[in-house]
Structure formats: C-alpha cells, structure tokens
PDB file of C-alpha atoms in Angstrom:
ATOM      1  CA  MET A   1      50.860 -94.126  94.895  1.00 51.00           C
ATOM      2  CA  SER A   2      53.036 -92.930  97.347  1.00 75.00           C
ATOM      3  CA  GLY A   3      55.055 -89.238  97.419  1.00 87.00           C
ATOM      4  CA  PHE A   4      58.818 -89.667  97.469  1.00 85.00           C
ATOM      5  CA  ASN A   5      60.578 -90.379 100.983  1.00 85.00           C
ATOM      6  CA  PRO A   6      64.249 -88.983 101.130  1.00 81.00           C
ATOM      7  CA  SER A   7      65.019 -91.459 103.533  1.00 79.00           C
ATOM      8  CA  THR A   8      64.438 -94.166 101.502  1.00 84.00           C
ATOM      9  CA  ASP A   9      64.183 -92.588  97.460  1.00 85.00           C
ATOM     10  CA  LEU A  10      67.144 -90.797  97.804  1.00 86.00           C
ATOM     11  CA  VAL A  11      70.052 -92.533  95.910  1.00 90.00           C
ATOM     12  CA  ASP A  12      73.790 -92.746  97.011  1.00 92.00           C
ATOM     13  CA  LEU A  13      75.383 -89.379  96.733  1.00 92.00           C
ATOM     14  CA  LYS A  14      78.724 -90.084  97.738  1.00 94.00           C
ATOM     15  CA  GLY A  15      80.816 -87.722  95.472  1.00 94.00           C
ATOM     16  CA  LYS A  16      78.567 -85.364  94.801  1.00 95.00           C
ATOM     17  CA  VAL A  17      78.356 -81.956  95.570  1.00 95.00           C
ATOM     18  CA  ALA A  18      75.188 -79.191  96.511  1.00 93.00           C
ATOM     19  CA  ILE A  19      75.156 -75.443  97.368  1.00 91.00           C
ATOM     20  CA  ILE A  20      71.786 -75.502  99.469  1.00 88.00           C
ATOM     21  CA  LEU A  21      70.615 -71.304  99.870  1.00 81.00           C
ATOM     22  CA  ARG A  22      68.948 -70.710 102.688  1.00 67.00           C
ATOM     23  CA  SER A  23      68.217 -67.730 104.475  1.00 57.00           C
ATOM     24  CA  SER A  24      66.372 -69.395 107.459  1.00 62.00           C
ATOM     25  CA  LEU A  25      68.231 -71.871 109.231  1.00 63.00           C
ATOM     26  CA  ALA A  26      65.991 -73.295 112.008  1.00 63.00           C
ATOM     27  CA  GLU A  27      65.759 -76.897 112.399  1.00 65.00           C
ATOM     28  CA  SER A  28      62.297 -76.969 111.070  1.00 68.00           C
ATOM     29  CA  THR A  29      63.150 -74.944 107.744  1.00 80.00           C
ATOM     30  CA  ILE A  30      63.348 -76.847 104.230  1.00 83.00           C
ATOM     31  CA  GLY A  31      66.476 -75.854 103.695  1.00 82.00           C
ATOM     32  CA  PHE A  32      67.916 -77.772 107.073  1.00 85.00           C
ATOM     33  CA  ALA A  33      65.538 -80.726 106.364  1.00 87.00           C
ATOM     34  CA  THR A  34      67.422 -81.148 102.306  1.00 88.00           C
ATOM     35  CA  VAL A  35      70.691 -80.158 103.610  1.00 89.00           C
ATOM     36  CA  ARG A  36      70.142 -83.416 106.121  1.00 90.00           C
ATOM     37  CA  HIS A  37      69.005 -85.552 103.488  1.00 91.00           C
ATOM     38  CA  LEU A  38      71.296 -85.033 100.928  1.00 93.00           C
ATOM     39  CA  ALA A  39      74.293 -85.021 103.558  1.00 93.00           C
ATOM     40  CA  ARG A  40      72.665 -88.397 104.961  1.00 92.00           C
ATOM     41  CA  ALA A  41      72.863 -90.062 101.230  1.00 93.00           C
ATOM     42  CA  GLY A  42      76.485 -89.000 100.963  1.00 94.00           C
ATOM     43  CA  ALA A  43      76.487 -85.435  99.302  1.00 94.00           C
ATOM     44  CA  LYS A  44      78.976 -82.752 100.008  1.00 94.00           C
ATOM     45  CA  VAL A  45      76.870 -79.920 101.453  1.00 93.00           C
ATOM     46  CA  TYR A  46      77.769 -76.557 101.526  1.00 91.00           C
ATOM     47  CA  LEU A  47      75.268 -74.385 103.522  1.00 86.00           C
ATOM     48  CA  ALA A  48      76.023 -70.698 101.497  1.00 84.00           C
ATOM     49  CA  ALA A  49      74.495 -68.352 104.042  1.00 80.00           C
ATOM     50  CA  ARG A  50      74.933 -64.734 105.256  1.00 77.00           C
ATOM     51  CA  ASP A  51      75.506 -65.246 108.995  1.00 79.00           C
ATOM     52  CA  GLU A  52      78.465 -67.279 109.797  1.00 82.00           C
ATOM     53  CA  GLY A  53      77.190 -67.971 113.528  1.00 86.00           C
ATOM     54  CA  ARG A  54      73.687 -69.035 112.572  1.00 83.00           C
ATOM     55  CA  ALA A  55      75.485 -71.439 109.747  1.00 84.00           C
ATOM     56  CA  SER A  56      77.662 -72.505 112.181  1.00 88.00           C
ATOM     57  CA  GLN A  57      74.949 -73.760 115.125  1.00 88.00           C
ATOM     58  CA  ALA A  58      72.516 -75.289 112.219  1.00 87.00           C
ATOM     59  CA  ILE A  59      75.989 -77.505 110.846  1.00 89.00           C
ATOM     60  CA  ASP A  60      76.794 -78.454 114.423  1.00 92.00           C
ATOM     61  CA  GLU A  61      73.424 -79.441 115.061  1.00 90.00           C
ATOM     62  CA  LEU A  62      73.027 -81.600 111.236  1.00 89.00           C
ATOM     63  CA  ARG A  63      76.937 -82.861 111.830  1.00 90.00           C
ATOM     64  CA  SER A  64      75.909 -84.508 115.540  1.00 93.00           C
ATOM     65  CA  ASP A  65      73.050 -86.646 113.390  1.00 89.00           C
ATOM     66  CA  SER A  66      74.838 -90.190 113.166  1.00 91.00           C
ATOM     67  CA  THR A  67      73.284 -90.720 110.025  1.00 90.00           C
ATOM     68  CA  VAL A  68      74.837 -88.544 108.166  1.00 91.00           C
ATOM     69  CA  THR A  69      77.759 -90.349 106.379  1.00 92.00           C
ATOM     70  CA  GLY A  70      78.334 -86.787 103.737  1.00 93.00           C
ATOM     71  CA  THR A  71      80.167 -83.436 104.733  1.00 92.00           C
ATOM     72  CA  ILE A  72      78.214 -79.994 105.845  1.00 91.00           C
ATOM     73  CA  GLU A  73      80.422 -76.945 105.073  1.00 91.00           C
ATOM     74  CA  TRP A  74      79.308 -73.297 105.402  1.00 87.00           C
ATOM     75  CA  LEU A  75      79.528 -70.859 102.129  1.00 85.00           C
ATOM     76  CA  ASP A  76      80.476 -67.538 102.907  1.00 81.00           C
ATOM     77  CA  LEU A  77      78.134 -65.342 101.437  1.00 74.00           C
ATOM     78  CA  TYR A  78      79.676 -61.990 101.700  1.00 69.00           C
ATOM     79  CA  ASP A  79      77.854 -59.289 100.634  1.00 65.00           C
ATOM     80  CA  ASP A  80      80.140 -55.888 101.441  1.00 64.00           C
ATOM     81  CA  PRO A  81      80.137 -54.297  97.700  1.00 62.00           C
ATOM     82  CA  GLU A  82      83.413 -53.338  98.523  1.00 63.00           C
ATOM     83  CA  HIS A  83      84.631 -56.838  98.221  1.00 58.00           C
ATOM     84  CA  CYS A  84      82.135 -57.881  95.521  1.00 57.00           C
ATOM     85  CA  ILE A  85      84.384 -59.163  92.320  1.00 57.00           C
ATOM     86  CA  ALA A  86      82.617 -59.922  88.898  1.00 51.00           C
ATOM     87  CA  LEU A  87      83.007 -62.440  87.019  1.00 46.00           C
TER      88      LEU A  87
END
C-alpha cells in the first residue's frame, strides 16, 4: 500500500474554491505546500493571512511555479475589533 501523492493523486480541481488558513507562510510549511498542490490541480485558492506583506511574498513565490494552473489570492484576516461585523 502506497501513500497519498498530491502530485499524482489529486483530481482536477478547476472550478473549485479552497481557503487555506495558515499563520506561517514559509515555503517549508504544510500550508504553503497545500496551496501549491491545490493550485497545481486548478483550484482557486484563497490564502487567509493577517500579514499582507508575508502573504504577498508567498503568493508571488507560488505564482512563479510554472506548474500552477489555478489562481491564488490573499484573503485578508483583518483583526481590528472596531471593524468586525457579526453575521
């Protein structure tokens, strides 16, 4: 029995949306790898993070991957209590 290999085992995710919440956006983290594999499979991936600079840096790195066919966007996790809206 072999393990799951996201490079070969993910189905086509075109038209699907994923939201990845990750506090650490370093290239070696599982969140970064998850975003990369989902986008390689064609998904529209929102990277939810508080720090726009770090998120932008990670997104630029991910978008430079020529095997990425999906889109990657930053989802702002703005945490100012004065601007929070209860749904």
